[in-house]
């Protein structure tokens, strides 16, 4: 028996990158998965097909996590399709660079909307559904080490990640009485579309590698494996925790 057989998960922002890595890792353990992106894409359909090839089931739901109606509908479509919701992984995120003096208000607002308000909205409607079901649940937020330590030039990215870290602790307290655990994963540098330009610059890559004692860049499956642990029944005593998966970056 696979370890997440019979469970249903939503992974936001899972048509590529870390979200896709998490969706695949959950599906390998038998979990049914709602793949999500804010836009219809071939990548999303490919992710669904990959999961089906693994012998699990999946569906693509297009929803912008920063829009309340979209998030409410995403939960409804999940329950219509799979009958319930056990796990939500709040992974969708964007990164817009800019120092504090040249960052625009529009870029600031958009990053706060997707990276922090999106976590609030998805969690709100997912937890309402889990409470109605009465069998506990799992909320897993993909934060970042940028929510723990500063990175120059990306303040509008770091600030909401710090917010997700704190929101995780607070919501864990609200949800404990329902048997719903709420945890975050704080990835270090992971090879995805978000980081590929930075990693293709030799000087930036060298600096990333010098800061990562384990000696390699992370892959989406590194975060997928951590998400599986937090999704398992066996992790039911772990809540309000930020699990750092960074190859040792913040241990230095
Ligand atoms: P990515 O750009 O490859 O993927 C982002 C995903 O989010 C895509 O699937 C995109 O469609 C989706 N998305 C964007 N806006 C959305 C919206 N409004 N509604 C729904 N979906 C939306 O990036 P990634 O590296 O895979 O990042 C995934 C998460 O991991 C983000 O929250 C990011 O901040 C976090 N993270 C990434 C790294 C890294 O090094 N790559 C490190 C730490 C944390």
CSV table of N, CA, C and O in Angstrom, one decimal, residues 145 149 207 210-213 246-252:
chain,number,residue,atom,x,y,z
A,145,UNK,N,13.9,30.3,2.3
A,145,UNK,CA,14.9,30.9,3.2
A,145,UNK,C,15.0,32.4,3.2
A,145,UNK,O,15.4,33.1,4.1
A,149,UNK,N,16.2,34.9,6.2
A,149,UNK,CA,17.4,35.8,6.1
A,149,UNK,C,17.2,36.7,4.9
A,149,UNK,O,16.5,36.4,4.0
A,207,UNK,N,28.5,31.9,-6.4
A,207,UNK,CA,28.2,32.4,-5.1
A,207,UNK,C,27.1,31.6,-4.4
A,207,UNK,O,27.2,31.3,-3.2
A,210,UNK,N,28.9,28.4,-3.2
A,210,UNK,CA,29.7,28.7,-2.0
A,210,UNK,C,28.9,28.8,-0.8
A,210,UNK,O,29.3,28.5,0.3
A,211,UNK,N,27.6,29.2,-0.9
A,211,UNK,CA,26.7,29.4,0.2
A,211,UNK,C,25.9,28.1,0.5
A,211,UNK,O,25.1,28.1,1.5
A,212,UNK,N,26.1,27.0,-0.3
A,212,UNK,CA,25.4,25.8,-0.1
A,212,UNK,C,26.3,24.7,0.3
A,212,UNK,O,26.9,24.0,-0.6
A,213,UNK,N,26.5,24.4,1.6
A,213,UNK,CA,27.5,23.5,2.0
A,213,UNK,C,27.4,22.1,1.4
A,213,UNK,O,28.4,21.4,1.2
A,246,UNK,N,17.6,23.4,2.5
A,246,UNK,CA,18.4,24.4,1.8
A,246,UNK,C,19.9,24.0,1.6
A,246,UNK,O,20.8,24.8,1.3
A,247,UNK,N,20.2,22.7,1.8
A,247,UNK,CA,21.5,22.2,1.6
A,247,UNK,C,22.5,22.8,2.6
A,247,UNK,O,23.7,22.8,2.4
A,248,UNK,N,22.0,23.4,3.7
A,248,UNK,CA,22.8,24.0,4.7
A,248,UNK,C,23.1,25.5,4.7
A,248,UNK,O,23.8,26.0,5.5
A,249,UNK,N,22.4,26.2,3.7
A,249,UNK,CA,22.6,27.6,3.5
A,249,UNK,C,22.5,28.4,4.8
A,249,UNK,O,23.4,29.2,5.2
A,250,UNK,N,21.4,28.2,5.5
A,250,UNK,CA,21.1,29.0,6.8
A,250,UNK,C,21.8,28.4,8.0
A,250,UNK,O,21.7,29.0,9.1
A,251,UNK,N,22.5,27.2,7.8
A,251,UNK,CA,23.2,26.6,9.0
A,251,UNK,C,24.5,27.3,9.2
A,251,UNK,O,25.1,27.1,10.3
A,252,UNK,N,25.0,28.0,8.2
A,252,UNK,CA,26.4,28.6,8.3
A,252,UNK,C,26.4,29.7,9.4
A,252,UNK,O,25.5,30.4,9.6
